[in-house]
Coordinates of C-alpha atoms (C1' of nucleotides) in Angstrom, one line a residue:
Chain H
M241 CA -118.2 -85.9 156.0
N242 CA -120.6 -86.1 158.8
K243 CA -119.5 -89.4 160.2
E244 CA -118.1 -89.4 163.6
V245 CA -114.3 -89.2 163.6
R246 CA -112.7 -92.3 165.0
V247 CA -109.0 -92.8 165.2
R248 CA -106.8 -95.3 166.9
F249 CA -103.4 -95.8 168.3
A250 CA -102.3 -99.4 167.8
P251 CA -99.0 -100.2 169.5
S252 CA -97.8 -103.7 169.9
P253 CA -96.7 -104.7 173.4
T254 CA -93.2 -105.6 172.5
G255 CA -91.6 -103.3 175.0
P256 CA -91.8 -99.8 176.3
L257 CA -93.4 -97.2 174.0
H258 CA -90.9 -94.8 172.7
I259 CA -91.4 -91.1 172.2
G260 CA -92.2 -91.5 168.5
G261 CA -95.0 -93.7 169.4
V262 CA -96.1 -91.3 172.1
R263 CA -96.2 -88.5 169.5
T264 CA -98.3 -90.7 167.2
A265 CA -100.7 -91.3 170.0
L266 CA -100.8 -87.6 170.8
Y267 CA -101.6 -86.6 167.2
N268 CA -104.3 -89.2 167.1
Y269 CA -105.7 -87.8 170.4
L270 CA -105.5 -84.2 169.2
F271 CA -107.2 -85.0 165.9
A272 CA -110.0 -86.9 167.6
K273 CA -110.7 -84.2 170.2
K274 CA -110.4 -81.4 167.6
N275 CA -113.1 -83.1 165.6
G276 CA -115.3 -84.2 168.4
G277 CA -114.5 -87.8 167.7
K278 CA -113.2 -90.8 169.6
F279 CA -109.6 -91.9 170.3
L280 CA -109.2 -95.7 170.6
L281 CA -106.4 -97.8 171.7
R282 CA -105.9 -101.2 170.2
I283 CA -103.2 -103.6 171.3
E284 CA -101.7 -105.4 168.3
D285 CA -100.4 -108.5 170.0
T286 CA -100.5 -110.9 167.0
D287 CA -96.8 -111.8 167.3
Q288 CA -96.8 -114.1 170.3
T289 CA -93.0 -114.5 170.1
R290 CA -92.4 -110.8 170.8
F291 CA -94.8 -110.3 173.6
V292 CA -93.3 -108.6 176.6
P293 CA -95.0 -108.7 179.9
G294 CA -95.7 -105.3 181.4
A295 CA -95.6 -103.5 178.1
E296 CA -99.3 -103.1 178.0
E297 CA -99.4 -101.6 181.5
Y298 CA -96.5 -99.4 180.5
I299 CA -98.5 -98.0 177.5
K300 CA -101.5 -97.3 179.7
E301 CA -99.4 -95.5 182.4
S302 CA -97.6 -93.4 179.8
L303 CA -100.7 -92.2 178.2
D304 CA -102.4 -91.5 181.5
W305 CA -99.4 -89.5 182.7
L306 CA -99.7 -87.3 179.7
G307 CA -103.5 -87.1 180.0
I308 CA -104.1 -88.5 176.5
T309 CA -106.3 -91.4 177.8
P310 CA -108.1 -93.3 175.1
D311 CA -111.9 -93.1 174.9
E312 CA -112.0 -96.8 174.2
S313 CA -109.3 -99.3 175.1
P314 CA -108.8 -102.8 176.6
W315 CA -109.3 -101.2 180.0
N316 CA -112.2 -99.1 179.1
P317 CA -113.9 -100.9 176.3
G318 CA -116.5 -99.4 174.0
S319 CA -118.9 -101.4 171.8
V320 CA -116.5 -102.6 169.2
G321 CA -114.2 -104.8 171.4
P322 CA -112.3 -106.7 172.3
Y323 CA -109.4 -104.2 172.0
R324 CA -106.6 -106.8 172.0
Q325 CA -106.1 -108.6 168.7
S326 CA -105.2 -111.8 170.5
E327 CA -108.7 -111.8 171.8
R328 CA -110.1 -111.3 168.3
K329 CA -108.1 -114.2 167.0
A330 CA -111.1 -116.4 166.2
D331 CA -112.6 -113.7 163.9
Y332 CA -109.8 -113.2 161.4
M333 CA -109.9 -116.5 159.7
Q334 CA -113.3 -116.0 158.2
Y335 CA -112.1 -112.8 156.6
A336 CA -109.1 -114.5 155.1
L337 CA -111.3 -117.3 153.9
D338 CA -113.6 -114.7 152.3
L339 CA -110.7 -113.4 150.4
I340 CA -109.8 -116.9 149.2
E341 CA -113.4 -117.3 148.0
K342 CA -113.3 -114.1 146.1
G343 CA -110.1 -115.2 144.5
H344 CA -107.9 -112.6 146.2
A345 CA -106.0 -114.9 148.5
Y346 CA -104.7 -118.4 148.5
Y347 CA -103.2 -121.1 150.7
A348 CA -99.5 -121.6 150.7
F349 CA -97.6 -124.6 152.0
D350 CA -94.0 -123.6 151.4
T351 CA -91.6 -124.3 154.2
A352 CA -89.1 -121.8 155.5
E353 CA -86.4 -123.7 153.6
E354 CA -88.3 -123.6 150.4
L355 CA -88.9 -119.9 150.7
E356 CA -85.2 -119.4 151.4
A357 CA -84.3 -121.6 148.4
M358 CA -86.6 -119.5 146.2
R359 CA -85.0 -116.3 147.3
E360 CA -81.5 -117.7 146.7
R361 CA -82.5 -118.9 143.3
L362 CA -83.9 -115.5 142.4
T363 CA -80.8 -113.8 143.7
A364 CA -78.6 -116.1 141.7
A365 CA -80.6 -115.3 138.7
R366 CA -80.0 -111.6 139.5
V367 CA -83.6 -110.8 140.1
V368 CA -83.5 -107.4 141.8
T369 CA -86.2 -108.0 144.3
P370 CA -86.7 -111.7 145.2
Q371 CA -90.2 -112.0 146.5
Y372 CA -93.2 -114.1 146.6
N373 CA -95.3 -112.4 143.9
S374 CA -97.5 -112.8 140.9
I375 CA -94.6 -114.5 139.0
T376 CA -92.9 -116.6 141.6
R377 CA -96.0 -117.9 143.1
T378 CA -96.5 -120.1 140.1
Q379 CA -93.4 -122.1 141.1
M380 CA -94.3 -122.5 144.7
K381 CA -96.5 -124.9 146.7
N382 CA -99.8 -123.2 147.0
S383 CA -103.5 -123.6 146.2
L384 CA -103.0 -121.8 142.9
T385 CA -100.4 -124.4 141.6
L386 CA -101.4 -127.6 143.4
P387 CA -104.4 -129.7 142.3
E388 CA -107.6 -129.0 144.3
E389 CA -107.5 -132.5 145.7
E390 CA -104.0 -132.1 147.0
V391 CA -104.8 -128.8 148.6
K392 CA -107.8 -130.3 150.3
A393 CA -105.7 -133.3 151.5
R394 CA -103.0 -131.1 152.9
L395 CA -105.4 -129.0 154.7
E396 CA -107.2 -131.9 156.2
S397 CA -104.0 -133.6 157.2
G398 CA -103.2 -130.6 159.4
E399 CA -100.2 -129.6 157.4
P400 CA -99.1 -126.1 158.3
Y401 CA -100.1 -123.4 155.9
V402 CA -100.3 -119.7 155.5
I403 CA -102.8 -117.6 153.6
R404 CA -101.3 -115.1 151.2
V405 CA -102.9 -112.2 149.4
K406 CA -103.0 -112.5 145.7
V407 CA -101.6 -109.2 144.5
P408 CA -102.7 -108.4 140.9
R409 CA -100.0 -108.5 138.3
K410 CA -100.4 -105.1 136.6
E411 CA -102.3 -102.5 138.5
E412 CA -101.6 -98.9 139.6
V413 CA -102.5 -98.6 143.2
R414 CA -103.2 -95.0 144.3
L415 CA -103.6 -93.5 147.7
N416 CA -104.2 -90.0 148.7
D417 CA -102.3 -89.4 151.9
L418 CA -103.4 -86.4 153.9
I419 CA -99.8 -85.3 154.5
R420 CA -98.1 -86.4 151.3
G421 CA -100.7 -86.2 148.7
W422 CA -101.1 -88.8 146.0
V423 CA -98.8 -91.8 146.3
M424 CA -98.8 -94.2 143.4
V425 CA -97.3 -97.7 143.4
H426 CA -97.4 -100.3 140.8
S427 CA -98.7 -103.7 142.0
S428 CA -95.8 -105.5 140.4
T429 CA -93.5 -104.1 143.1
L430 CA -95.8 -105.5 145.8
D431 CA -95.4 -109.1 147.1
D432 CA -98.0 -111.6 148.1
K433 CA -97.9 -110.8 151.8
V434 CA -98.8 -113.4 154.3
L435 CA -102.2 -112.6 155.8
M436 CA -102.7 -115.6 158.1
K437 CA -99.6 -117.1 159.8
S438 CA -99.3 -120.8 160.3
D439 CA -99.9 -120.4 164.0
G440 CA -103.4 -119.2 163.2
M441 CA -102.7 -115.6 164.0
P442 CA -103.2 -112.9 161.4
T443 CA -100.3 -110.6 160.4
Y444 CA -100.5 -106.9 160.9
H445 CA -101.7 -106.3 157.4
L446 CA -104.9 -108.4 157.8
A447 CA -105.7 -107.7 161.4
N448 CA -105.2 -104.0 160.9
I449 CA -107.6 -103.7 158.0
V450 CA -110.2 -106.0 159.5
D451 CA -110.1 -104.2 162.8
D452 CA -110.0 -100.7 161.5
H453 CA -113.1 -101.6 159.4
L454 CA -114.9 -103.3 162.3
M455 CA -114.1 -100.5 164.7
G456 CA -115.3 -97.8 162.4
I457 CA -111.9 -96.1 162.0
T458 CA -112.2 -93.0 159.8
H459 CA -108.6 -91.8 159.8
V460 CA -105.4 -93.8 160.1
I461 CA -102.7 -91.6 161.6
R462 CA -99.4 -93.6 161.9
G463 CA -95.7 -93.4 161.3
E464 CA -94.1 -93.1 157.9
E465 CA -92.6 -96.5 158.2
W466 CA -96.1 -97.8 157.2
L467 CA -96.2 -95.8 153.9
P468 CA -94.6 -98.6 151.8
S469 CA -97.3 -101.1 152.9
A470 CA -100.2 -98.6 152.6
P471 CA -100.9 -99.5 148.9
L472 CA -101.3 -103.2 150.0
H473 CA -103.8 -102.0 152.6
V474 CA -105.7 -100.1 150.0
L475 CA -105.8 -103.2 147.9
L476 CA -107.1 -105.2 150.8
Y477 CA -109.9 -102.7 151.4
R478 CA -110.8 -103.1 147.8
F479 CA -110.8 -106.9 147.9
F480 CA -113.0 -106.9 150.9
G481 CA -115.4 -104.5 149.2
W482 CA -114.9 -101.9 151.8
E483 CA -113.5 -99.2 149.6
D484 CA -116.3 -96.8 150.3
T485 CA -115.6 -96.8 154.0
M486 CA -111.8 -97.0 153.7
P487 CA -110.2 -94.6 156.3
E488 CA -108.1 -91.7 155.2
F489 CA -104.4 -92.1 155.7
A490 CA -101.9 -89.7 157.2
H491 CA -98.3 -90.9 157.5
L492 CA -96.3 -88.9 160.0
P493 CA -92.7 -87.9 159.5
L494 CA -90.3 -89.9 161.5
L495 CA -88.5 -88.8 164.6
L496 CA -84.8 -88.9 163.9
K497 CA -81.7 -89.1 166.1
P498 CA -80.1 -85.7 166.9
D499 CA -77.5 -86.2 164.3
G500 CA -80.2 -87.0 161.7
N501 CA -78.6 -90.3 161.2
G502 CA -81.6 -92.8 161.2
K503 CA -84.8 -92.9 163.1
L504 CA -84.9 -92.8 166.8
S505 CA -85.3 -96.3 168.2
K506 CA -85.9 -98.0 171.5
R507 CA -82.4 -99.3 171.5
D508 CA -81.0 -95.8 171.7
G509 CA -81.9 -95.9 175.3
D510 CA -79.9 -93.3 177.2
K511 CA -77.0 -93.6 174.9
L512 CA -77.9 -90.3 173.3
G513 CA -77.8 -88.5 176.6
F514 CA -81.6 -88.2 177.0
P515 CA -84.4 -90.6 177.5
V516 CA -86.3 -92.1 174.6
F517 CA -89.1 -93.3 176.8
P518 CA -92.0 -91.3 178.4
I519 CA -91.6 -93.0 181.7
N520 CA -89.0 -95.3 183.3
W521 CA -88.9 -98.8 181.9
K522 CA -87.5 -101.6 183.9
N523 CA -86.3 -104.5 181.8
K524 CA -87.4 -107.6 183.8
E525 CA -84.8 -109.8 182.2
T526 CA -81.7 -107.7 182.6
G527 CA -82.9 -105.7 185.6
E528 CA -81.8 -102.5 183.9
T529 CA -83.9 -99.4 183.9
A530 CA -84.2 -97.2 180.9
A531 CA -84.8 -93.6 181.8
G532 CA -88.1 -91.9 181.2
F533 CA -88.9 -88.2 180.8
R534 CA -91.3 -88.3 183.7
E535 CA -88.6 -89.4 186.1
Q536 CA -86.1 -86.9 184.7
G537 CA -88.4 -84.2 185.8
Y538 CA -90.3 -83.2 182.7
L539 CA -93.8 -81.9 183.4
P540 CA -96.4 -83.7 181.5
D541 CA -97.9 -80.6 179.8
A542 CA -94.4 -79.3 178.9
F543 CA -93.5 -82.7 177.4
L544 CA -96.7 -82.8 175.5
N545 CA -96.2 -79.3 174.2
F546 CA -92.7 -80.2 173.1
L547 CA -93.8 -83.4 171.4
A548 CA -96.6 -81.7 169.6
F549 CA -94.1 -79.3 167.9
L550 CA -92.0 -82.1 166.6
G551 CA -93.4 -82.2 163.1
W552 CA -96.3 -79.9 163.6
N553 CA -96.8 -76.1 164.1
P554 CA -99.8 -73.8 164.4
G555 CA -98.6 -71.5 161.6
D556 CA -98.0 -68.5 163.8
D557 CA -95.3 -67.6 166.3
R558 CA -97.0 -69.1 169.4
E559 CA -95.2 -72.0 171.0
I560 CA -96.6 -72.4 174.5
F561 CA -99.8 -74.4 174.2
S562 CA -101.8 -76.1 176.9
K563 CA -103.4 -79.4 175.9
E564 CA -106.7 -77.7 175.3
E565 CA -105.0 -75.1 173.1
L566 CA -103.3 -77.8 171.2
V567 CA -106.6 -79.5 170.5
E568 CA -108.0 -76.3 169.3
A569 CA -105.1 -75.4 167.0
F570 CA -104.4 -78.9 165.7
S571 CA -104.8 -79.8 162.1
I572 CA -103.3 -82.5 159.9
D573 CA -102.5 -80.2 157.1
R574 CA -100.0 -78.3 159.3
I575 CA -98.0 -81.5 159.9
G576 CA -94.7 -81.3 158.1
K577 CA -93.4 -83.8 155.6
S578 CA -89.8 -84.3 156.6
G579 CA -88.2 -86.2 159.4
T580 CA -87.6 -84.3 162.6
R581 CA -84.5 -84.5 164.6
F582 CA -84.9 -84.7 168.3
D583 CA -83.4 -81.8 170.2
I584 CA -83.3 -82.2 173.9
A585 CA -82.3 -78.5 174.5
K586 CA -85.7 -77.4 173.2
A587 CA -87.4 -79.9 175.5
K588 CA -85.6 -78.4 178.4
W589 CA -86.7 -74.9 177.4
F590 CA -90.3 -76.0 177.3
N591 CA -90.0 -77.5 180.7
E592 CA -88.5 -74.2 182.1
Q593 CA -91.4 -72.3 180.7
Y594 CA -93.9 -74.5 182.3
L595 CA -92.0 -74.6 185.6
R596 CA -92.2 -70.9 185.9
T597 CA -95.9 -70.8 185.5
E598 CA -96.6 -73.5 188.1
S599 CA -97.9 -72.2 191.4
N600 CA -95.6 -72.0 194.4
A601 CA -98.0 -74.2 196.3
A602 CA -97.8 -77.0 193.8
L603 CA -94.0 -76.7 193.5
A604 CA -93.6 -76.8 197.2
A605 CA -94.6 -80.4 197.2
F606 CA -91.5 -81.3 195.1
I607 CA -89.3 -79.3 197.4
I608 CA -90.7 -80.9 200.6
E609 CA -90.3 -84.3 199.2
D610 CA -86.7 -83.8 197.9
A611 CA -85.7 -82.2 201.2
K612 CA -87.2 -85.1 203.1
A613 CA -84.9 -87.4 201.1
D614 CA -82.0 -85.4 202.6
G615 CA -83.5 -85.7 206.0
I616 CA -84.7 -82.1 206.1
A617 CA -88.3 -81.3 207.2
L618 CA -89.7 -78.3 205.5
D619 CA -93.1 -76.7 206.1
Q620 CA -95.3 -75.6 203.3
A621 CA -94.7 -71.9 203.8
K622 CA -91.0 -72.3 203.7
A623 CA -91.1 -74.6 200.7
E624 CA -93.3 -72.1 198.9
A625 CA -90.9 -69.3 199.7
I626 CA -88.1 -71.4 198.2
A627 CA -90.2 -72.3 195.2
S628 CA -90.9 -68.6 194.5
L629 CA -87.3 -67.8 194.8
T630 CA -85.8 -70.6 192.7
K631 CA -88.3 -71.7 190.1
E632 CA -87.2 -69.1 187.6
R633 CA -83.7 -70.4 187.5
C634 CA -84.5 -74.1 187.2
T635 CA -85.1 -76.6 184.5
F636 CA -86.6 -79.4 186.6
P637 CA -88.5 -79.4 189.8
A638 CA -85.8 -81.2 191.5
D639 CA -83.3 -78.4 190.8
M640 CA -85.2 -76.1 193.1
W641 CA -84.0 -78.2 196.1
N642 CA -80.8 -79.7 194.7
D643 CA -79.3 -76.4 193.6
N644 CA -80.4 -74.5 196.6
K645 CA -80.1 -76.7 199.5
F646 CA -78.0 -74.1 201.3
I647 CA -81.2 -72.3 202.0
A648 CA -82.1 -74.9 204.5
I649 CA -78.7 -76.4 205.3
A650 CA -76.1 -74.2 206.8
P651 CA -72.8 -74.4 204.9
A652 CA -70.1 -76.5 206.5
S653 CA -67.5 -75.4 203.9
F654 CA -67.1 -72.4 201.6
D655 CA -66.4 -72.1 198.0
E656 CA -62.6 -71.6 198.0
Q657 CA -62.3 -69.7 194.8
V658 CA -64.8 -67.1 196.0
A659 CA -63.3 -67.0 199.5
S660 CA -59.8 -66.3 198.2
K661 CA -61.1 -63.4 196.1
K662 CA -63.8 -61.9 198.2
W663 CA -63.1 -62.7 201.8
N664 CA -61.2 -59.6 203.0
E665 CA -60.7 -57.2 205.9
E666 CA -63.6 -55.0 204.8
A667 CA -66.0 -57.9 204.5
V668 CA -65.0 -59.1 207.9
K669 CA -65.6 -55.7 209.4
V670 CA -69.0 -55.4 207.8
L671 CA -70.1 -58.9 208.8
L672 CA -69.0 -58.3 212.4
N673 CA -71.2 -55.3 212.5
Y674 CA -74.0 -57.0 210.8
A675 CA -73.9 -60.0 213.1
T676 CA -74.0 -57.9 216.1
S677 CA -76.9 -55.8 215.0
L678 CA -78.8 -59.0 213.9
E679 CA -78.3 -60.5 217.3
G680 CA -79.8 -57.4 218.9
Y681 CA -82.8 -57.4 216.6
S682 CA -86.1 -58.9 217.5
G683 CA -88.6 -57.2 215.1
N684 CA -90.0 -58.5 211.9
F685 CA -87.2 -59.6 209.6
D686 CA -88.0 -59.4 206.0
A687 CA -85.9 -58.9 202.9
S688 CA -85.9 -55.1 203.1
T689 CA -85.1 -55.0 206.8
A690 CA -82.3 -57.4 206.2
K691 CA -81.0 -55.1 203.5
T692 CA -81.4 -51.9 205.5
M693 CA -79.5 -53.4 208.4
L694 CA -76.8 -54.7 206.1
E695 CA -76.4 -51.3 204.5
S696 CA -76.0 -49.5 207.8
S697 CA -73.5 -52.1 208.9
A698 CA -71.4 -51.3 205.8
E699 CA -72.0 -47.6 206.1
A700 CA -70.7 -47.5 209.6
E701 CA -67.3 -48.7 208.3
G702 CA -67.5 -46.4 205.3
I703 CA -67.6 -49.3 203.0
K704 CA -69.7 -49.7 199.8
L705 CA -72.1 -52.6 200.1
G706 CA -71.4 -53.8 196.6
K707 CA -67.8 -54.5 197.5
V708 CA -68.6 -57.0 200.2
M709 CA -71.8 -58.5 198.9
Q710 CA -70.2 -61.6 197.6
A711 CA -68.5 -62.2 200.8
V712 CA -71.8 -61.9 202.7
R713 CA -73.4 -64.4 200.3
L714 CA -70.4 -66.7 200.8
A715 CA -70.7 -66.5 204.6
V716 CA -74.4 -67.4 204.6
T717 CA -74.7 -69.8 201.7
G718 CA -71.2 -71.1 201.2
A719 CA -71.5 -70.3 197.5
G720 CA -70.7 -67.4 195.3
A721 CA -73.9 -67.4 193.3
G722 CA -77.6 -68.0 193.9
P723 CA -81.0 -66.4 194.2
D724 CA -81.6 -63.0 195.8
L725 CA -79.7 -63.0 199.0
M726 CA -82.0 -60.8 201.0
E727 CA -84.9 -63.0 200.2
I728 CA -82.9 -65.9 201.4
F729 CA -82.2 -64.0 204.6
A730 CA -85.9 -63.5 205.1
I731 CA -86.5 -67.2 204.7
L732 CA -83.7 -68.1 207.1
G733 CA -84.7 -65.7 209.8
V734 CA -82.6 -63.3 211.8
T735 CA -81.2 -65.9 214.3
E736 CA -80.0 -68.3 211.6
V737 CA -78.4 -65.6 209.5
A738 CA -76.5 -64.3 212.5
K739 CA -75.5 -67.8 213.5
R740 CA -74.2 -68.6 210.0
I741 CA -72.2 -65.4 209.8
R742 CA -70.6 -66.1 213.2
Y743 CA -69.6 -69.5 211.9
A744 CA -68.1 -68.1 208.7
L745 CA -66.3 -65.5 210.7
A746 CA -64.8 -68.1 212.9
T747 CA -63.9 -70.4 210.0
L748 CA -62.7 -68.3 207.2
T749 CA -59.4 -66.6 207.3
V750 CA -58.3 -63.6 205.4
V751 CA -55.5 -64.5 203.0
G752 CA -53.2 -62.2 201.0
Chain V
rG180 C1' -79.9 -103.2 144.7
rG181 C1' -85.4 -102.2 144.2
rU182 C1' -89.9 -99.4 145.7
rC183 C1' -91.6 -95.2 148.2
rC184 C1' -90.9 -90.6 151.0
rG185 C1' -88.2 -86.3 151.9
rU186 C1' -84.4 -81.7 151.6
rU187 C1' -85.3 -73.3 154.2
rC188 C1' -80.2 -70.8 159.7
rG189 C1' -76.4 -76.0 163.9
rU190 C1' -81.8 -77.7 165.5
rC191 C1' -87.5 -77.0 165.2
rU192 C1' -89.9 -74.3 161.6
rA193 C1' -92.9 -69.8 158.9
rG194 C1' -93.3 -68.3 154.0
rG195 C1' -94.0 -68.9 148.9
rG196 C1' -92.9 -66.7 141.6
rG197 C1' -90.7 -60.2 142.8
rU198 C1' -89.6 -60.4 150.8
rU199 C1' -84.0 -56.6 154.1
rA200 C1' -86.4 -64.9 153.6
rG201 C1' -89.8 -64.2 159.6
rG202 C1' -90.0 -66.7 164.5
rA203 C1' -88.2 -70.2 168.4
rC204 C1' -84.1 -73.2 170.7
rG205 C1' -79.0 -73.0 171.2
rC206 C1' -74.7 -69.5 170.7
rA207 C1' -72.4 -64.4 171.2
rU208 C1' -72.5 -59.3 172.8
rC209 C1' -74.9 -55.5 175.6
rC210 C1' -78.6 -53.7 179.3
rC211 C1' -80.8 -54.7 184.1
rU212 C1' -78.5 -56.4 188.7
rU213 C1' -75.2 -57.3 195.2
rU214 C1' -73.8 -62.7 192.4
rC215 C1' -75.8 -66.5 189.3
rA216 C1' -80.1 -66.8 186.7
rC217 C1' -84.8 -64.5 184.8
rG218 C1' -86.1 -60.6 181.7
rG219 C1' -85.0 -57.0 177.7
rA220 C1' -82.1 -55.6 173.3
rU221 C1' -78.8 -56.7 169.5
rG222 C1' -75.9 -60.0 166.5
rA223 C1' -73.8 -64.2 163.7
rA224 C1' -76.5 -68.1 161.1
rA225 C1' -80.5 -71.0 155.9
rC226 C1' -83.6 -71.6 150.7
rA227 C1' -78.6 -79.0 148.7
rC228 C1' -76.9 -78.8 143.4
rG229 C1' -77.9 -78.6 137.9
rG230 C1' -81.2 -77.8 134.2
rG231 C1' -85.8 -76.0 132.5
rU232 C1' -90.7 -72.8 132.7
rU233 C1' -90.9 -67.4 133.4
rC234 C1' -89.6 -60.6 132.5
rG235 C1' -88.3 -62.8 137.3
rA236 C1' -87.4 -68.7 140.9
rU237 C1' -85.9 -70.2 147.3
rU238 C1' -91.1 -71.0 145.7
rC239 C1' -93.5 -74.6 139.8
rC240 C1' -91.4 -78.9 136.6
rC241 C1' -87.4 -82.5 135.5
rG242 C1' -82.9 -84.5 136.8
rU243 C1' -78.6 -85.2 140.2
rA244 C1' -76.8 -85.5 145.0
rC245 C1' -77.7 -86.4 149.9
rG246 C1' -80.8 -88.3 153.8
rG247 C1' -84.7 -91.6 155.4
rA248 C1' -88.3 -95.6 155.5
rC249 C1' -89.6 -100.2 153.6
rU250 C1' -87.9 -104.6 151.3
rA251 C1' -90.1 -111.3 157.4
rC252 C1' -95.2 -116.5 158.7
rC253 C1' -92.3 -108.3 163.1
rA254 C1' -95.3 -104.7 163.9

RNA sequence: GGUCCGUUCGUCUAGGGGUUAGGACGCAUCCCUUUCACGGAUGAAACACGGGUUCGAUUCCCGUACGGACUACCA
């Protein structure tokens, strides 16, 4: 196989992309890059009734956020465009007509009521699968049953019609899925799917095959929900005479809800306690916003890494992979077969891992911005010091500021539980000493100086530092837990520490 | 209902005819430590079931159960 690998991600703009779709896009991207091929994006907007404004932009923004930008797309077209099926509308009819000519498709004039009546009749006759197929089509209004003249007359009169594929009666359809191996289906279980709708638009089945062919797609990597219709697609390639260039298929296992009860869907929104969308989606009709991973504080590379491992693994114990490493390690035969439940705890873990490896300089930007929202101006140096001190204990960038505001904001109140247990005579004595020596100090104040001075303040009273440490922390931060206290002191500076201690001394009273 | 797909710790998974069934998340305990975290160590925790094939099956085959997808002029 020396043909250039070309894969596509083909979402329909019916709303925000959900993470299952994002994973499909990711696998397509990884496969293309791994094989030096191209990753295309095609918008499948053949259902005019379900079109949602903004969905297309949403898809673009989501992929850009994750850095899996298509090589060819509506916004960056290659030579096989257009990349929106609605803009290719004029071309599909000739292919459908070609099929009719070859005897593999036919016109059908049945109304919705007639189709309904047929299904009811079949159901009443206890036919297990009522469908428009090789048997029932003989009783319907189509170009196979109607006289040629009448068909012509109906077409000329402008009567609405669809074009259906003529599925052979008895045939074994085989397909070799890259993930599942040979899948065999008997054509008698397939129905005569509509290829061209009465509004002149093709259905997914026709448009998909025609476009994949025209766009030189070599591998179709898509969700498992397409597996049942894959045999029909194989049949279509055959009817068109394109079997020799038919793409290889890989049907991805589905992303399931955390309880394993059904596949993850858009409607799950935030009900499950975590986002199902890559980025925020504002529903223009309801005005409601569905949460996205980006806005929740997930780093793009961490999210990508997490997503890649939902159904795929490299075969060894490594788990942290940059995008480039994923490309290098990726292969379709290491994709699993079974559905994957979505576990948000693991996603958080990945984010934590990535947060820790981010540079303090980069993280400082988050802290500065979040502090600003609280009306606090932080300089870069101070923000970097906070980042360095806090990033190892946080899941999201925003936690660095939100969980550690006390570093920049002097406590107005103190954790009562800690105060009642730790605020005692000894602590007061030590803090009194410490405040005094801090106030008389004007040299360089770093973490070790802060500690040395605190130690001597305790020693002077013959008190062990460990006994009063919590109280010291409480006095300066208002809380009983947090990052290394002496490092915090260094960030605060000698004057501020002394000031806070004086305030605590004046505010807190020793009880019991 | 029918067609198709699937089933290893709670979750993501590695493995594959003979293994103490490995790792990760989460959980628990311990260590480190001025706290909380981080980190380190340890632990509990799995081959859905029944038949075959075989000297031997978690692994191969067949059933059953369970789960899922599909079953539109939606994708």
